Amino acid sequence: MSRLGHDIKAALHQIHSIAGLVLALLLSLIALTGAIMSFEDEIVDHLNADIMHVAPRTVPALMPDELVARLKAAQDLGKVSAVTLSSDPSAAVRVRFARDEQGARPASLYVDPYDAHVLGAPRGEEFFATVRRLHRWLLIPGDAKGWGRQITGVAALGLIVMLISGLVLRWPRRAGSVKMWLKPNFGLGGRALHRSLHAVIGTWVLPVYLVMTLTGLWYSFDWYKDGVVWLLSRPEVAEAKMQPKMSAKAARAAGRAEPAPAIGFDQAWTTFRRDEGDHFSRALFTLPAGPGTLIRIRSWGKDSTLDTTRDEFRIDAVTGQVISAERYADKTLGEKIIANVLDIHRGAFLGWPGKLAFMIAAALMPLFAVTGILLYLSRRRVRRPAQPSLGRLVPGE
């Protein structure tokens, strides 16, 4: 190797080591919380199987506004912000509530669609909500508006630096040898074994970590998100998505300054059922956070296997007029990639094998933290100059 190549590798080794030491614990925390959430949907559905369904009846289900009115009459639960309705007559209605003045959000409820009887709050919801806030924002106050979002983004950028520098540092002389790349040497011991595990298993998970970090940055930096939207979307779609949005705080302030008319779900539900029939499996109706009458509807088809493959509508809650309809089938490839960022981030776009592979890769992050620290400490011991034994010291030296 030339002197220049040796100097470049030495610099990369220094960068790799420093970044790893600084970010080891933070990346391990982010990765482990991500692994915990890998099968959140399946776990929550299993825990709540007894309250998510009811016995179908011959009487028609209540209209959403009547259901909400009966629910409020039975107990004071706060302002309803969204309901999830289904075309399945045996599916319970899920009711979600707005945040209170302190920013806390009451637990959602599953409700019988025929008589508004409360079936129960979903088990595991609060646990996974806490894990999600830890994963995304490190539980730092402010959530998405606080510093946690930027800190996790910087950690993701640091991981990309470590992945690229690690790949360069371990590039073998026989680059075409699959064995050199992918087979750890368990016959080694001590520092050599740590290096083998760190390098080889790092090669296994490198593509997964790159996908995780490149999609994770979407949730950390607006400039990154806007850049991806500009790159992958049609110009008119990109321009619409990049419009600044009113914050929830500003929306509440505007609502106090100009009281919004009382609106409900019925008109939008009637229009949606008229246009969609029974072609959907479930639909999430969300009331506007501030003044306005547009209800946002996210609708999933019966053949949808991913949470992000959905249609989205805006319907005026007063007139029932469809203001906009954004169908997943009409999106370009780039726009479908944008729509599926979350499922790409967690491997769900590859089905349950992909989610399992991404979960295992995330759970392995502490291995790199431990082996990296052990390698650093052993390297420090090797470089430390040997101290002469006391028996050989000459008085006065």
GROMACS .gro file of C-alpha atoms in nm:
model
  397
    1MET     CA    1   0.000   0.000   0.000
    2SER     CA    2   0.127   0.347  -0.086
    3ARG     CA    3   0.204   0.601   0.183
    4LEU     CA    4  -0.099   0.807   0.078
    5GLY     CA    5  -0.329   0.504   0.100
    6HIS     CA    6  -0.188   0.423   0.443
    7ASP     CA    7  -0.249   0.779   0.564
    8ILE     CA    8  -0.607   0.776   0.430
    9LYS     CA    9  -0.682   0.447   0.606
   10ALA     CA   10  -0.529   0.576   0.927
   11ALA     CA   11  -0.749   0.887   0.911
   12LEU     CA   12  -1.059   0.678   0.838
   13HIS     CA   13  -0.972   0.447   1.126
   14GLN     CA   14  -0.951   0.746   1.358
   15ILE     CA   15  -1.285   0.885   1.235
   16HIS     CA   16  -1.449   0.542   1.264
   17SER     CA   17  -1.321   0.494   1.620
   18ILE     CA   18  -1.414   0.840   1.747
   19ALA     CA   19  -1.763   0.828   1.595
   20GLY     CA   20  -1.818   0.481   1.736
   21LEU     CA   21  -1.707   0.575   2.087
   22VAL     CA   22  -1.921   0.890   2.090
   23LEU     CA   23  -2.235   0.730   1.945
   24ALA     CA   24  -2.214   0.369   2.069
   25LEU     CA   25  -2.465   0.394   2.353
   26LEU     CA   26  -2.702   0.627   2.167
   27LEU     CA   27  -2.712   0.407   1.856
   28SER     CA   28  -2.763   0.098   2.069
   29LEU     CA   29  -3.061   0.263   2.241
   30ILE     CA   30  -3.217   0.373   1.912
   31ALA     CA   31  -3.161   0.032   1.753
   32LEU     CA   32  -3.298  -0.169   2.046
   33THR     CA   33  -3.614   0.042   2.069
   34GLY     CA   34  -3.658  -0.004   1.695
   35ALA     CA   35  -3.623  -0.380   1.735
   36ILE     CA   36  -3.889  -0.377   2.007
   37MET     CA   37  -4.134  -0.206   1.769
   38SER     CA   38  -4.068  -0.439   1.475
   39PHE     CA   39  -4.377  -0.653   1.534
   40GLU     CA   40  -4.582  -0.393   1.719
   41ASP     CA   41  -4.890  -0.438   1.500
   42GLU     CA   42  -4.896  -0.815   1.543
   43ILE     CA   43  -4.837  -0.792   1.918
   44VAL     CA   44  -5.105  -0.526   1.975
   45ASP     CA   45  -5.358  -0.712   1.759
   46HIS     CA   46  -5.293  -1.032   1.957
   47LEU     CA   47  -5.323  -0.857   2.293
   48ASN     CA   48  -5.651  -0.690   2.194
   49ALA     CA   49  -5.819  -0.962   1.990
   50ASP     CA   50  -6.104  -0.979   2.242
   51ILE     CA   51  -6.198  -0.609   2.214
   52MET     CA   52  -6.136  -0.546   1.845
   53HIS     CA   53  -6.437  -0.743   1.725
   54VAL     CA   54  -6.806  -0.778   1.811
   55ALA     CA   55  -7.083  -1.014   1.709
   56PRO     CA   56  -7.249  -0.884   1.388
   57ARG     CA   57  -7.615  -0.786   1.424
   58THR     CA   58  -7.907  -0.737   1.193
   59VAL     CA   59  -7.962  -0.376   1.305
   60PRO     CA   60  -7.757  -0.109   1.124
   61ALA     CA   61  -7.448   0.028   1.294
   62LEU     CA   62  -7.468   0.373   1.451
   63MET     CA   63  -7.361   0.672   1.249
   64PRO     CA   64  -7.028   0.809   1.380
   65ASP     CA   65  -7.174   1.125   1.531
   66GLU     CA   66  -7.442   0.930   1.718
   67LEU     CA   67  -7.178   0.688   1.844
   68VAL     CA   68  -6.959   0.974   1.969
   69ALA     CA   69  -7.259   1.146   2.132
   70ARG     CA   70  -7.354   0.831   2.323
   71LEU     CA   71  -6.993   0.777   2.424
   72LYS     CA   72  -6.967   1.132   2.563
   73ALA     CA   73  -7.300   1.099   2.740
   74ALA     CA   74  -7.178   0.790   2.923
   75GLN     CA   75  -6.851   0.942   3.046
   76ASP     CA   76  -6.639   1.255   3.002
   77LEU     CA   77  -6.340   1.143   2.793
   78GLY     CA   78  -6.228   1.467   2.631
   79LYS     CA   79  -6.255   1.586   2.273
   80VAL     CA   80  -6.275   1.315   2.008
   81SER     CA   81  -6.020   1.378   1.732
   82ALA     CA   82  -6.051   1.069   1.510
   83VAL     CA   83  -6.246   0.751   1.456
   84THR     CA   84  -6.148   0.437   1.266
   85LEU     CA   85  -6.442   0.278   1.086
   86SER     CA   86  -6.457  -0.049   0.895
   87SER     CA   87  -6.654  -0.221   0.622
   88ASP     CA   88  -6.646  -0.537   0.834
   89PRO     CA   89  -6.970  -0.558   1.040
   90SER     CA   90  -6.780  -0.743   1.315
   91ALA     CA   91  -6.507  -0.481   1.358
   92ALA     CA   92  -6.516  -0.247   1.656
   93VAL     CA   93  -6.483   0.128   1.608
   94ARG     CA   94  -6.163   0.280   1.742
   95VAL     CA   95  -6.205   0.629   1.892
   96ARG     CA   96  -5.907   0.856   1.949
   97PHE     CA   97  -5.894   1.173   2.155
   98ALA     CA   98  -5.722   1.509   2.119
   99ARG     CA   99  -5.442   1.624   2.347
  100ASP     CA  100  -5.541   1.823   2.653
  101GLU     CA  101  -5.395   2.163   2.752
  102GLN     CA  102  -5.094   1.991   2.911
  103GLY     CA  103  -5.020   1.804   2.587
  104ALA     CA  104  -5.126   1.463   2.722
  105ARG     CA  105  -5.340   1.240   2.504
  106PRO     CA  106  -5.598   1.007   2.666
  107ALA     CA  107  -5.584   0.641   2.570
  108SER     CA  108  -5.793   0.549   2.268
  109LEU     CA  109  -6.094   0.319   2.305
  110TYR     CA  110  -6.254   0.036   2.112
  111VAL     CA  111  -6.630   0.085   2.097
  112ASP     CA  112  -6.919  -0.138   1.990
  113PRO     CA  113  -7.047   0.012   1.660
  114TYR     CA  114  -7.407  -0.091   1.735
  115ASP     CA  115  -7.465   0.058   2.082
  116ALA     CA  116  -7.149   0.264   2.165
  117HIS     CA  117  -7.062   0.030   2.452
  118VAL     CA  118  -6.697   0.073   2.549
  119LEU     CA  119  -6.510  -0.253   2.491
  120GLY     CA  120  -6.184  -0.131   2.641
  121ALA     CA  121  -5.860   0.058   2.584
  122PRO     CA  122  -5.602  -0.121   2.366
  123ARG     CA  123  -5.341  -0.302   2.572
  124GLY     CA  124  -4.983  -0.217   2.487
  125GLU     CA  125  -5.071   0.119   2.332
  126GLU     CA  126  -4.905   0.331   2.602
  127PHE     CA  127  -4.599   0.103   2.617
  128PHE     CA  128  -4.531   0.123   2.245
  129ALA     CA  129  -4.607   0.497   2.241
  130THR     CA  130  -4.336   0.547   2.504
  131VAL     CA  131  -4.091   0.324   2.315
  132ARG     CA  132  -4.166   0.520   1.996
  133ARG     CA  133  -4.098   0.854   2.167
  134LEU     CA  134  -3.773   0.711   2.302
  135HIS     CA  135  -3.676   0.581   1.958
  136ARG     CA  136  -3.756   0.902   1.771
  137TRP     CA  137  -3.704   1.179   2.025
  138LEU     CA  138  -3.522   1.018   2.321
  139LEU     CA  139  -3.811   1.127   2.549
  140ILE     CA  140  -3.679   1.482   2.532
  141PRO     CA  141  -3.958   1.738   2.601
  142GLY     CA  142  -4.116   1.879   2.288
  143ASP     CA  143  -4.127   1.548   2.103
  144ALA     CA  144  -4.097   1.626   1.731
  145LYS     CA  145  -4.048   1.997   1.810
  146GLY     CA  146  -3.770   1.932   2.064
  147TRP     CA  147  -3.399   1.861   2.034
  148GLY     CA  148  -3.442   1.483   2.035
  149ARG     CA  149  -3.534   1.478   1.668
  150GLN     CA  150  -3.208   1.648   1.566
  151ILE     CA  151  -2.998   1.433   1.801
  152THR     CA  152  -3.126   1.108   1.651
  153GLY     CA  153  -3.066   1.256   1.305
  154VAL     CA  154  -2.704   1.337   1.389
  155ALA     CA  155  -2.664   0.982   1.522
  156ALA     CA  156  -2.796   0.848   1.191
  157LEU     CA  157  -2.549   1.062   0.997
  158GLY     CA  158  -2.271   0.935   1.224
  159LEU     CA  159  -2.375   0.576   1.154
  160ILE     CA  160  -2.353   0.638   0.779
  161VAL     CA  161  -1.998   0.770   0.829
  162MET     CA  162  -1.909   0.458   1.029
  163LEU     CA  163  -2.061   0.223   0.772
  164ILE     CA  164  -1.869   0.378   0.482
  165SER     CA  165  -1.540   0.406   0.671
  166GLY     CA  166  -1.580   0.054   0.810
  167LEU     CA  167  -1.634  -0.088   0.462
  168VAL     CA  168  -1.320   0.083   0.332
  169LEU     CA  169  -1.113  -0.027   0.631
  170ARG     CA  170  -1.204  -0.393   0.603
  171TRP     CA  171  -1.174  -0.419   0.222
  172PRO     CA  172  -0.979  -0.745   0.181
  173ARG     CA  173  -0.701  -0.808  -0.067
  174ARG     CA  174  -0.912  -1.083  -0.220
  175ALA     CA  175  -1.225  -0.872  -0.261
  176GLY     CA  176  -1.392  -1.140  -0.477
  177SER     CA  177  -1.376  -1.402  -0.201
  178VAL     CA  178  -1.717  -1.455  -0.042
  179LYS     CA  179  -1.551  -1.636   0.248
  180MET     CA  180  -1.330  -1.337   0.327
  181TRP     CA  181  -1.633  -1.108   0.338
  182LEU     CA  182  -1.894  -1.318   0.513
  183LYS     CA  183  -1.736  -1.592   0.728
  184PRO     CA  184  -1.621  -1.500   1.079
  185ASN     CA  185  -1.324  -1.693   1.219
  186PHE     CA  186  -1.443  -1.844   1.547
  187GLY     CA  187  -1.111  -2.022   1.589
  188LEU     CA  188  -0.952  -1.695   1.693
  189GLY     CA  189  -0.948  -1.554   2.042
  190GLY     CA  190  -0.923  -1.221   2.218
  191ARG     CA  191  -0.870  -0.913   2.006
  192ALA     CA  192  -0.857  -1.110   1.680
  193LEU     CA  193  -1.200  -1.265   1.748
  194HIS     CA  194  -1.347  -0.927   1.839
  195ARG     CA  195  -1.215  -0.782   1.513
  196SER     CA  196  -1.357  -1.073   1.311
  197LEU     CA  197  -1.702  -1.044   1.468
  198HIS     CA  198  -1.705  -0.665   1.435
  199ALA     CA  199  -1.601  -0.668   1.069
  200VAL     CA  200  -1.783  -0.972   0.931
  201ILE     CA  201  -2.116  -0.931   1.107
  202GLY     CA  202  -2.093  -0.561   1.024
  203THR     CA  203  -2.076  -0.662   0.658
  204TRP     CA  204  -2.387  -0.876   0.698
  205VAL     CA  205  -2.599  -0.593   0.835
  206LEU     CA  206  -2.446  -0.303   0.641
  207PRO     CA  207  -2.718  -0.292   0.369
  208VAL     CA  208  -2.991  -0.307   0.634
  209TYR     CA  209  -2.830  -0.029   0.838
  210LEU     CA  210  -2.797   0.189   0.529
  211VAL     CA  211  -3.167   0.148   0.452
  212MET     CA  212  -3.258   0.220   0.814
  213THR     CA  213  -3.047   0.536   0.835
  214LEU     CA  214  -3.139   0.678   0.493
  215THR     CA  215  -3.510   0.637   0.571
  216GLY     CA  216  -3.471   0.739   0.936
  217LEU     CA  217  -3.328   1.076   0.833
  218TRP     CA  218  -3.669   1.147   0.678
  219TYR     CA  219  -3.809   1.191   1.030
  220SER     CA  220  -3.520   1.402   1.164
  221PHE     CA  221  -3.445   1.679   0.915
  222ASP     CA  222  -3.693   1.882   0.710
  223TRP     CA  223  -3.423   1.969   0.454
  224TYR     CA  224  -3.365   1.597   0.394
  225LYS     CA  225  -3.737   1.525   0.365
  226ASP     CA  226  -3.790   1.815   0.123
  227GLY     CA  227  -3.493   1.699  -0.084
  228VAL     CA  228  -3.631   1.346  -0.115
  229VAL     CA  229  -3.976   1.478  -0.206
  230TRP     CA  230  -3.824   1.708  -0.471
  231LEU     CA  231  -3.617   1.423  -0.613
  232LEU     CA  232  -3.885   1.151  -0.627
  233SER     CA  233  -4.216   1.337  -0.675
  234ARG     CA  234  -4.378   1.505  -0.968
  235PRO     CA  235  -4.328   1.885  -0.953
  236GLU     CA  236  -4.689   1.966  -0.861
  237VAL     CA  237  -4.693   1.698  -0.590
  238ALA     CA  238  -4.359   1.812  -0.450
  239GLU     CA  239  -4.476   2.173  -0.435
  240ALA     CA  240  -4.791   2.075  -0.244
  241LYS     CA  241  -4.604   1.854   0.005
  242MET     CA  242  -4.334   2.112   0.073
  243GLN     CA  243  -4.582   2.383   0.175
  244PRO     CA  244  -4.523   2.487   0.539
  245LYS     CA  245  -4.782   2.342   0.774
  246MET     CA  246  -4.947   2.516   1.066
  247SER     CA  247  -4.823   2.380   1.396
  248ALA     CA  248  -5.070   2.230   1.643
  249LYS     CA  249  -5.002   2.516   1.887
  250ALA     CA  250  -5.070   2.776   1.620
  251ALA     CA  251  -5.382   2.590   1.515
  252ARG     CA  252  -5.514   2.593   1.871
  253ALA     CA  253  -5.435   2.963   1.901
  254ALA     CA  254  -5.617   3.035   1.576
  255GLY     CA  255  -5.907   2.827   1.700
  256ARG     CA  256  -5.933   3.040   2.013
  257ALA     CA  257  -5.916   3.360   1.811
  258GLU     CA  258  -6.181   3.244   1.565
  259PRO     CA  259  -6.408   2.971   1.705
  260ALA     CA  260  -6.445   2.688   1.459
  261PRO     CA  261  -6.795   2.566   1.373
  262ALA     CA  262  -6.895   2.241   1.541
  263ILE     CA  263  -6.847   1.969   1.284
  264GLY     CA  264  -6.897   1.595   1.289
  265PHE     CA  265  -6.813   1.285   1.091
  266ASP     CA  266  -7.152   1.193   0.941
  267GLN     CA  267  -7.143   1.400   0.623
  268ALA     CA  268  -6.790   1.287   0.534
  269TRP     CA  269  -6.873   0.925   0.620
  270THR     CA  270  -7.183   0.931   0.399
  271THR     CA  271  -6.988   1.073   0.105
  272PHE     CA  272  -6.703   0.829   0.155
  273ARG     CA  273  -6.936   0.525   0.167
  274ARG     CA  274  -7.122   0.650  -0.139
  275ASP     CA  275  -6.801   0.679  -0.342
  276GLU     CA  276  -6.606   0.382  -0.206
  277GLY     CA  277  -6.880   0.133  -0.126
  278ASP     CA  278  -6.733  -0.170   0.051
  279HIS     CA  279  -6.402  -0.168  -0.141
  280PHE     CA  280  -6.214  -0.051   0.167
  281SER     CA  281  -6.126  -0.252   0.477
  282ARG     CA  282  -6.092   0.037   0.725
  283ALA     CA  283  -6.080   0.415   0.717
  284LEU     CA  284  -5.938   0.665   0.966
  285PHE     CA  285  -6.138   0.990   0.988
  286THR     CA  286  -5.945   1.278   1.150
  287LEU     CA  287  -6.101   1.612   1.244
  288PRO     CA  288  -5.903   1.932   1.172
  289ALA     CA  289  -5.679   2.041   1.461
  290GLY     CA  290  -5.777   2.405   1.427
  291PRO     CA  291  -6.039   2.610   1.242
  292GLY     CA  292  -6.166   2.457   0.922
  293THR     CA  293  -6.412   2.196   0.808
  294LEU     CA  294  -6.194   1.956   0.609
  295ILE     CA  295  -6.181   1.602   0.743
  296ARG     CA  296  -5.878   1.395   0.643
  297ILE     CA  297  -5.953   1.033   0.559
  298ARG     CA  298  -5.694   0.760   0.526
  299SER     CA  299  -5.838   0.449   0.366
  300TRP     CA  300  -5.688   0.102   0.331
  301GLY     CA  301  -5.805  -0.144   0.066
  302LYS     CA  302  -5.900  -0.502   0.146
  303ASP     CA  303  -5.592  -0.630  -0.036
  304SER     CA  304  -5.356  -0.387   0.141
  305THR     CA  305  -5.075  -0.563   0.329
  306LEU     CA  306  -4.882  -0.253   0.435
  307ASP     CA  307  -4.996   0.029   0.661
  308THR     CA  308  -4.854   0.288   0.421
  309THR     CA  309  -5.032   0.164   0.105
  310ARG     CA  310  -5.340   0.375   0.153
  311ASP     CA  311  -5.559   0.628  -0.024
  312GLU     CA  312  -5.610   0.973   0.124
  313PHE     CA  313  -5.906   1.207   0.088
  314ARG     CA  314  -6.012   1.552   0.208
  315ILE     CA  315  -6.389   1.594   0.248
  316ASP     CA  316  -6.574   1.901   0.368
  317ALA     CA  317  -6.757   1.803   0.686
  318VAL     CA  318  -7.039   2.053   0.621
  319THR     CA  319  -7.116   2.005   0.252
  320GLY     CA  320  -6.982   1.654   0.203
  321GLN     CA  321  -6.786   1.769  -0.103
  322VAL     CA  322  -6.470   1.577  -0.189
  323ILE     CA  323  -6.196   1.841  -0.196
  324SER     CA  324  -5.908   1.611  -0.290
  325ALA     CA  325  -5.849   1.242  -0.354
  326GLU     CA  326  -5.498   1.098  -0.353
  327ARG     CA  327  -5.503   0.734  -0.453
  328TYR     CA  328  -5.204   0.509  -0.397
  329ALA     CA  329  -5.253   0.336  -0.733
  330ASP     CA  330  -5.212   0.669  -0.916
  331LYS     CA  331  -4.875   0.750  -0.759
  332THR     CA  332  -4.551   0.725  -0.954
  333LEU     CA  333  -4.280   0.484  -0.839
  334GLY     CA  334  -4.097   0.763  -0.660
  335GLU     CA  335  -4.414   0.877  -0.484
  336LYS     CA  336  -4.488   0.520  -0.377
  337ILE     CA  337  -4.138   0.501  -0.228
  338ILE     CA  338  -4.212   0.820  -0.033
  339ALA     CA  339  -4.547   0.683   0.083
  340ASN     CA  340  -4.376   0.364   0.204
  341VAL     CA  341  -4.083   0.526   0.387
  342LEU     CA  342  -4.193   0.387   0.724
  343ASP     CA  343  -4.245   0.032   0.597
  344ILE     CA  344  -3.910   0.048   0.416
  345HIS     CA  345  -3.748   0.176   0.737
  346ARG     CA  346  -3.866  -0.127   0.936
  347GLY     CA  347  -3.839  -0.387   0.660
  348ALA     CA  348  -4.214  -0.445   0.633
  349PHE     CA  349  -4.203  -0.392   0.254
  350LEU     CA  350  -4.044  -0.741   0.238
  351GLY     CA  351  -4.318  -0.900   0.448
  352TRP     CA  352  -4.263  -1.064   0.785
  353PRO     CA  353  -3.922  -1.209   0.677
  354GLY     CA  354  -3.805  -0.853   0.612
  355LYS     CA  355  -3.935  -0.731   0.948
  356LEU     CA  356  -3.758  -1.022   1.118
  357ALA     CA  357  -3.430  -0.952   0.937
  358PHE     CA  358  -3.445  -0.582   1.025
  359MET     CA  359  -3.531  -0.664   1.386
  360ILE     CA  360  -3.232  -0.899   1.419
  361ALA     CA  361  -3.001  -0.644   1.256
  362ALA     CA  362  -3.122  -0.373   1.497
  363ALA     CA  363  -3.081  -0.606   1.796
  364LEU     CA  364  -2.719  -0.669   1.692
  365MET     CA  365  -2.621  -0.303   1.730
  366PRO     CA  366  -2.495  -0.349   2.090
  367LEU     CA  367  -2.255  -0.617   1.959
  368PHE     CA  368  -2.073  -0.352   1.754
  369ALA     CA  369  -2.068  -0.116   2.051
  370VAL     CA  370  -1.914  -0.382   2.277
  371THR     CA  371  -1.663  -0.520   2.026
  372GLY     CA  372  -1.570  -0.170   1.911
  373ILE     CA  373  -1.496  -0.057   2.266
  374LEU     CA  374  -1.298  -0.377   2.336
  375LEU     CA  375  -1.093  -0.321   2.020
  376TYR     CA  376  -1.024   0.038   2.119
  377LEU     CA  377  -0.911  -0.060   2.469
  378SER     CA  378  -0.690  -0.342   2.342
  379ARG     CA  379  -0.534  -0.108   2.086
  380ARG     CA  380  -0.460   0.140   2.364
  381ARG     CA  381  -0.286  -0.134   2.564
  382VAL     CA  382  -0.077  -0.240   2.265
  383ARG     CA  383   0.035   0.119   2.197
  384ARG     CA  384   0.117   0.196   2.563
  385PRO     CA  385   0.496   0.186   2.609
  386ALA     CA  386   0.619  -0.096   2.827
  387GLN     CA  387   0.722   0.012   3.178
  388PRO     CA  388   1.054  -0.123   3.304
  389SER     CA  389   1.023  -0.359   3.597
  390LEU     CA  390   1.107  -0.217   3.937
  391GLY     CA  391   1.390  -0.468   3.975
  392ARG     CA  392   1.577  -0.317   3.683
  393LEU     CA  393   1.550   0.042   3.792
  394VAL     CA  394   1.877   0.204   3.883
  395PRO     CA  395   1.868   0.447   4.178
  396GLY     CA  396   1.856   0.802   4.054
  397GLU     CA  397   1.709   0.719   3.715
   0.00000   0.00000   0.00000
